[in-house]
mmCIF file of C-alpha atoms in Angstrom:
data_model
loop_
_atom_site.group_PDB
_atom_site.id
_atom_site.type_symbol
_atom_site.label_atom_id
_atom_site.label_comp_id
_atom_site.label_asym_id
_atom_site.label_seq_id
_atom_site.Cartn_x
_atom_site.Cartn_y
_atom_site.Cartn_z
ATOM 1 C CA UNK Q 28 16.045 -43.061 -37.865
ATOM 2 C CA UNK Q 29 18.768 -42.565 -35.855
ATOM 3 C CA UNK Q 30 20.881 -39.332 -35.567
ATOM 4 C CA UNK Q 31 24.564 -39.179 -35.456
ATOM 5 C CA UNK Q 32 26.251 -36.473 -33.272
ATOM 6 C CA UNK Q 33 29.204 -35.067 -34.383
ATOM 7 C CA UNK Q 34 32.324 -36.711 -33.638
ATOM 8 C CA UNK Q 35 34.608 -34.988 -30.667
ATOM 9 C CA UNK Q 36 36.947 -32.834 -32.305
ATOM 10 C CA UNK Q 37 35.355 -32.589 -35.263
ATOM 11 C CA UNK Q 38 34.521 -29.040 -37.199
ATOM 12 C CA UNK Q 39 31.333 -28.761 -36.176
ATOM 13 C CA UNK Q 40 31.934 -29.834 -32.326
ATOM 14 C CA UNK Q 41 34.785 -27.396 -32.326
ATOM 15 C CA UNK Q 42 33.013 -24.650 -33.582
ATOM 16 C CA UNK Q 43 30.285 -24.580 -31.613
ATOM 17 C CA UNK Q 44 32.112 -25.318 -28.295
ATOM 18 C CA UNK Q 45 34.297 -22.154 -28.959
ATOM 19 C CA UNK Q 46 33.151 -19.712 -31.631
ATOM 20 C CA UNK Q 47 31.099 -17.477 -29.964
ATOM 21 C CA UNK Q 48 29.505 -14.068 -30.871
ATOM 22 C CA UNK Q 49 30.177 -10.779 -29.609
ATOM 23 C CA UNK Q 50 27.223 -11.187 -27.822
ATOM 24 C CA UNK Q 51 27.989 -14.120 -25.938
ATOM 25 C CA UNK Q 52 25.839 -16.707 -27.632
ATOM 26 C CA UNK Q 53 27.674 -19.682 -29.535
ATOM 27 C CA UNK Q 54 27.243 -19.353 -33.171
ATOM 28 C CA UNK Q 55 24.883 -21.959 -33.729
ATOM 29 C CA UNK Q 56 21.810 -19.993 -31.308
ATOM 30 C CA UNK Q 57 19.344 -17.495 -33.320
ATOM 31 C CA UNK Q 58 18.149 -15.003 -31.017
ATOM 32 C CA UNK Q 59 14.350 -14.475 -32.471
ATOM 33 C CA UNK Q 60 11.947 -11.255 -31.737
ATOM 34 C CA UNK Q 61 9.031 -11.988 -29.575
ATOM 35 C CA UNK Q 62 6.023 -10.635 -31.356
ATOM 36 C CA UNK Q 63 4.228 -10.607 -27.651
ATOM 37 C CA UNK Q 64 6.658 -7.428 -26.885
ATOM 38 C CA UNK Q 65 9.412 -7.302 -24.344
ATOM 39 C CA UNK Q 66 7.319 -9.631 -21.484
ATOM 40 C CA UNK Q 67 6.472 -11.967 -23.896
ATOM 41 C CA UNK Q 68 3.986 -14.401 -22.264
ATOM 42 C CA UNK Q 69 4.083 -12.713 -18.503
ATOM 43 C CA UNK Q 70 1.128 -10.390 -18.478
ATOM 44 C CA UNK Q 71 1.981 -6.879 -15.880
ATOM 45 C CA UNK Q 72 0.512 -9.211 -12.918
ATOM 46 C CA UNK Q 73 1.819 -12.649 -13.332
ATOM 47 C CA UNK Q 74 3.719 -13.513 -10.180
ATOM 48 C CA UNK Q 75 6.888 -14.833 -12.762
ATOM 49 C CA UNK Q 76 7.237 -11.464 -14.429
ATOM 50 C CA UNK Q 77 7.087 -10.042 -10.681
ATOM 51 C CA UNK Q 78 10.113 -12.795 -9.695
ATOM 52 C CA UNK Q 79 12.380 -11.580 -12.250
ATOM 53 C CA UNK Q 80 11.702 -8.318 -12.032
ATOM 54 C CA UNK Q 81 12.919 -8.745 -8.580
ATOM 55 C CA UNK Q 82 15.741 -10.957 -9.674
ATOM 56 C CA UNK Q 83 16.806 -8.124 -11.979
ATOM 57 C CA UNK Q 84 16.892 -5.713 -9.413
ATOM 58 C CA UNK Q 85 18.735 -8.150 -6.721
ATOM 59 C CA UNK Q 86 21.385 -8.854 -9.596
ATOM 60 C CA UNK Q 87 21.222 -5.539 -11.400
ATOM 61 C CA UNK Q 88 21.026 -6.745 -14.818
ATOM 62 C CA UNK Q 89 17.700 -6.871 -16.841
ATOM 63 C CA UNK Q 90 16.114 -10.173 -17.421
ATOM 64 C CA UNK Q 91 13.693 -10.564 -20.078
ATOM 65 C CA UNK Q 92 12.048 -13.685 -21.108
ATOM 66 C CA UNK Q 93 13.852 -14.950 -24.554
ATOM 67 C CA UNK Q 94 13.257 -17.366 -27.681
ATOM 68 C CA UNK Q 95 16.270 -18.978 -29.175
ATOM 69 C CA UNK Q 96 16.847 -21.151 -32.418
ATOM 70 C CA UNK Q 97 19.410 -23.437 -32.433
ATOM 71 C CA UNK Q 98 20.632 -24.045 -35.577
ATOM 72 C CA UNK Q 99 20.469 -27.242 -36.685
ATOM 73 C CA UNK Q 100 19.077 -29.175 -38.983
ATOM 74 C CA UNK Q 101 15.889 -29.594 -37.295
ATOM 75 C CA UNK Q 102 15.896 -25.796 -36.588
ATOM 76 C CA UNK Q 103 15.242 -26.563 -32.517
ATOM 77 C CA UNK Q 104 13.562 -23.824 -30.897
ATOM 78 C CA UNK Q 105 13.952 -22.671 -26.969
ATOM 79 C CA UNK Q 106 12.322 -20.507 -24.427
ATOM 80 C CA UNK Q 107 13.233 -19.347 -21.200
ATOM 81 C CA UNK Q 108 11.576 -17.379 -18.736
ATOM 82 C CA UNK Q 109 14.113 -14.974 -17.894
ATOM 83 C CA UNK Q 110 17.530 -14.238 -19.728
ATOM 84 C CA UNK Q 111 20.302 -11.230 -19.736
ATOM 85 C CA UNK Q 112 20.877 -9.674 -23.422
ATOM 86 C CA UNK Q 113 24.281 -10.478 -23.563
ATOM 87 C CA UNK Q 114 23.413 -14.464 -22.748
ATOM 88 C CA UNK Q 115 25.420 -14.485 -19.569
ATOM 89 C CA UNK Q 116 22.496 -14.912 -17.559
ATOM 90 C CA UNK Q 117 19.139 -17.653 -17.560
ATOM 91 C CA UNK Q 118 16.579 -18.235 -15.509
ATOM 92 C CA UNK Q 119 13.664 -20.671 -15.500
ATOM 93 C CA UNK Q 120 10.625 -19.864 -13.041
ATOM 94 C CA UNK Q 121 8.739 -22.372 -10.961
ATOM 95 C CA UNK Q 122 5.954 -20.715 -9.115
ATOM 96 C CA UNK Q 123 3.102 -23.437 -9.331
ATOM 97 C CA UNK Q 124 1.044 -22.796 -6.091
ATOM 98 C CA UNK Q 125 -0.781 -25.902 -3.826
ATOM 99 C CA UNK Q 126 1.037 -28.646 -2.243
ATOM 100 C CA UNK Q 127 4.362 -29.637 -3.966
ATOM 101 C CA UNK Q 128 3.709 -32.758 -5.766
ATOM 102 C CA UNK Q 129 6.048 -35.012 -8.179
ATOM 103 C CA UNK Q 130 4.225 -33.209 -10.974
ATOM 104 C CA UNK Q 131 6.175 -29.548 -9.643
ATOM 105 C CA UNK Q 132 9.439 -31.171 -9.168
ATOM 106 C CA UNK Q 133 9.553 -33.266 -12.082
ATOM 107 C CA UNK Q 134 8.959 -29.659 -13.955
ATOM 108 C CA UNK Q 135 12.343 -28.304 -11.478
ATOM 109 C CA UNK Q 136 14.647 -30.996 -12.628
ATOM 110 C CA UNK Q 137 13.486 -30.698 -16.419
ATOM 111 C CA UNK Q 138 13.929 -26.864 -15.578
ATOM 112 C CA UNK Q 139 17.536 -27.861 -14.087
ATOM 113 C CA UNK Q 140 18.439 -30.045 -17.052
ATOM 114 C CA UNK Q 141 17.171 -26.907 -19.767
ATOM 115 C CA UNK Q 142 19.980 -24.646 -17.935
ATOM 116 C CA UNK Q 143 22.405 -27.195 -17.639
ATOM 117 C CA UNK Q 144 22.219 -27.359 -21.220
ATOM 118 C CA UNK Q 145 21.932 -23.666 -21.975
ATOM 119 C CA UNK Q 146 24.962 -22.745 -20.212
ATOM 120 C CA UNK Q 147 27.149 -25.334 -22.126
ATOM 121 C CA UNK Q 148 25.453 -25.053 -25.504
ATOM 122 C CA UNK Q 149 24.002 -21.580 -25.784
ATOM 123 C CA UNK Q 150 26.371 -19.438 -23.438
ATOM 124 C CA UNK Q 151 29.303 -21.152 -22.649
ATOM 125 C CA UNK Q 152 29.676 -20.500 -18.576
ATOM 126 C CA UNK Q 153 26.566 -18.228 -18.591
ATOM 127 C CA UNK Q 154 24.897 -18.106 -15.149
ATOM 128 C CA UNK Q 155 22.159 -20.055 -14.282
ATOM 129 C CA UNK Q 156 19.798 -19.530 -12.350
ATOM 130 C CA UNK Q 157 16.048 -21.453 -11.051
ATOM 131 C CA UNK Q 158 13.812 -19.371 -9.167
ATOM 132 C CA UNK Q 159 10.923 -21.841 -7.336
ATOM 133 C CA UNK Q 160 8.212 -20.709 -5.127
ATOM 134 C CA UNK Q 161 8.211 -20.768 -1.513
ATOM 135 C CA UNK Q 162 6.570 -24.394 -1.519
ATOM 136 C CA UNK Q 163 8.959 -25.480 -3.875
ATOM 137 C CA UNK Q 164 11.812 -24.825 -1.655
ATOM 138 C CA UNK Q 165 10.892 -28.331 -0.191
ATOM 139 C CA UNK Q 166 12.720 -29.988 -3.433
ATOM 140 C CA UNK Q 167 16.154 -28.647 -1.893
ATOM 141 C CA UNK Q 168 15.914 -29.600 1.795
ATOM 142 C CA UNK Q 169 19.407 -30.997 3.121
ATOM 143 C CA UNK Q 170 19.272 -35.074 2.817
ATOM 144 C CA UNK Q 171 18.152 -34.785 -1.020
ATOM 145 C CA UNK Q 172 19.861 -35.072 -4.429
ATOM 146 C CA UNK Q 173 18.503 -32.041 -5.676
ATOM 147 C CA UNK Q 174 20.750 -29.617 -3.242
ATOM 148 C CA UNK Q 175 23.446 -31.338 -4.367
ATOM 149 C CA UNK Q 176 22.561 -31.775 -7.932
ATOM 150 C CA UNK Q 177 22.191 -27.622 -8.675
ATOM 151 C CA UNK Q 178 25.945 -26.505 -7.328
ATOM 152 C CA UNK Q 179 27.431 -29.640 -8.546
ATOM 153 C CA UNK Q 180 25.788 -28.288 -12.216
ATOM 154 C CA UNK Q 181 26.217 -24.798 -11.892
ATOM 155 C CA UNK Q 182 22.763 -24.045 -11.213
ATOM 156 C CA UNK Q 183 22.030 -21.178 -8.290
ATOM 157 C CA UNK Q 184 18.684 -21.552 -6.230
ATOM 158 C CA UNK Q 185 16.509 -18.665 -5.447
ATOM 159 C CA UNK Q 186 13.481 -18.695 -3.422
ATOM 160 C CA UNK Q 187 10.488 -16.053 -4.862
ATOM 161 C CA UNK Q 188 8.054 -15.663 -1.806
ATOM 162 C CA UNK Q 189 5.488 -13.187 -3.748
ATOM 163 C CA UNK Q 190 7.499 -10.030 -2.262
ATOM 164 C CA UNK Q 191 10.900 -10.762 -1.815
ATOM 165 C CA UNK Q 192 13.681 -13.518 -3.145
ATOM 166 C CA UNK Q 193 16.520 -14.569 -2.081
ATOM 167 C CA UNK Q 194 19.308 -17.102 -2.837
ATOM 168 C CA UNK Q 195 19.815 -20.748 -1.078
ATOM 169 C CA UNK Q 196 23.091 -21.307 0.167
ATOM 170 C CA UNK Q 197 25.078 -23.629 -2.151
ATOM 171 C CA UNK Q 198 25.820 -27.007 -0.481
ATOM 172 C CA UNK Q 199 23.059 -28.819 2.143
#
């Protein structure tokens, strides 16, 4: 059966594109306890918990990963890897290791088009934020669409080499 969306303008479309909660989230996101603990599914030595933890220090504000509901009559549920308490940060983490192969950067668009949602649906102008691996840096050589594609959706690019990360300049 089909779904309808809500019609623009309508009560429901207004409210959740400008009702938001003290802490950031839109009113229609339920921020749910992970029963793993604070890490969640990043044990101490997996190489994403290490890339935020560097992330955090590099933009001084805690990530964490974080599971969302979004309310709606389905009850949708979301994960991502990384996010800041008060929702004004995500992050997704890419770290696969080997040669990059359509497999990887079919996961960094699908990662791309999970914060591009977020950050209109969840947070409202939050940052976002993909963090590949050093191999995956290959998806955002100069010549392709995906350079183009994060700035143009508000998506920043950092680079996790196992020790240290750093940010890809904005435009190719």
């Amino acid at each position: 059966p089909s779904r309808r969306m809500p019609a623009r303008g309508s009560a429901h479309a207004r409210r959740s594109s400008s009702s938001m909660t003290a802490a950031g989230f839109s009113d229609d996101i339920a921020l749910e306890t992970d029963r793993q603990g604070e890490w969640g599914r990043f044990p101490d030595d997996a190489p994403e918990r290490a890339a935020l933890m560097e992330l955090s220090r590099e933009l001084a504000i805690p990530l964490r990963p974080l599971r969302m509901r979004v309310r709606t009559q389905e009850g949708s549920r979301v994960e991502v890897d990384g996010a800041a308490s008060d929702g004004s940060v995500f992050v997704q983490v890419s770290l696969r290791r080997g040669d990059f192969t359509s497999q990887h950067r079919n996961k960094i668009m699908a990662d791309m088009f999970k914060l591009s949602w977020l950050r209109t649906a969840a947070a409202p102008g939050a940052r976002a934020i993909l963090c590949v691996g050093v191999n995956a840096a290959a998806a955002f050589r100069p010549g392709g669409w995906l350079p183009r594609a994060a700035p143009d959706m508000h998506i920043e690019v950092w680079v996790w080499d196992g020790e240290r990360i750093v940010g890809l300049a904005s435009r190719p």
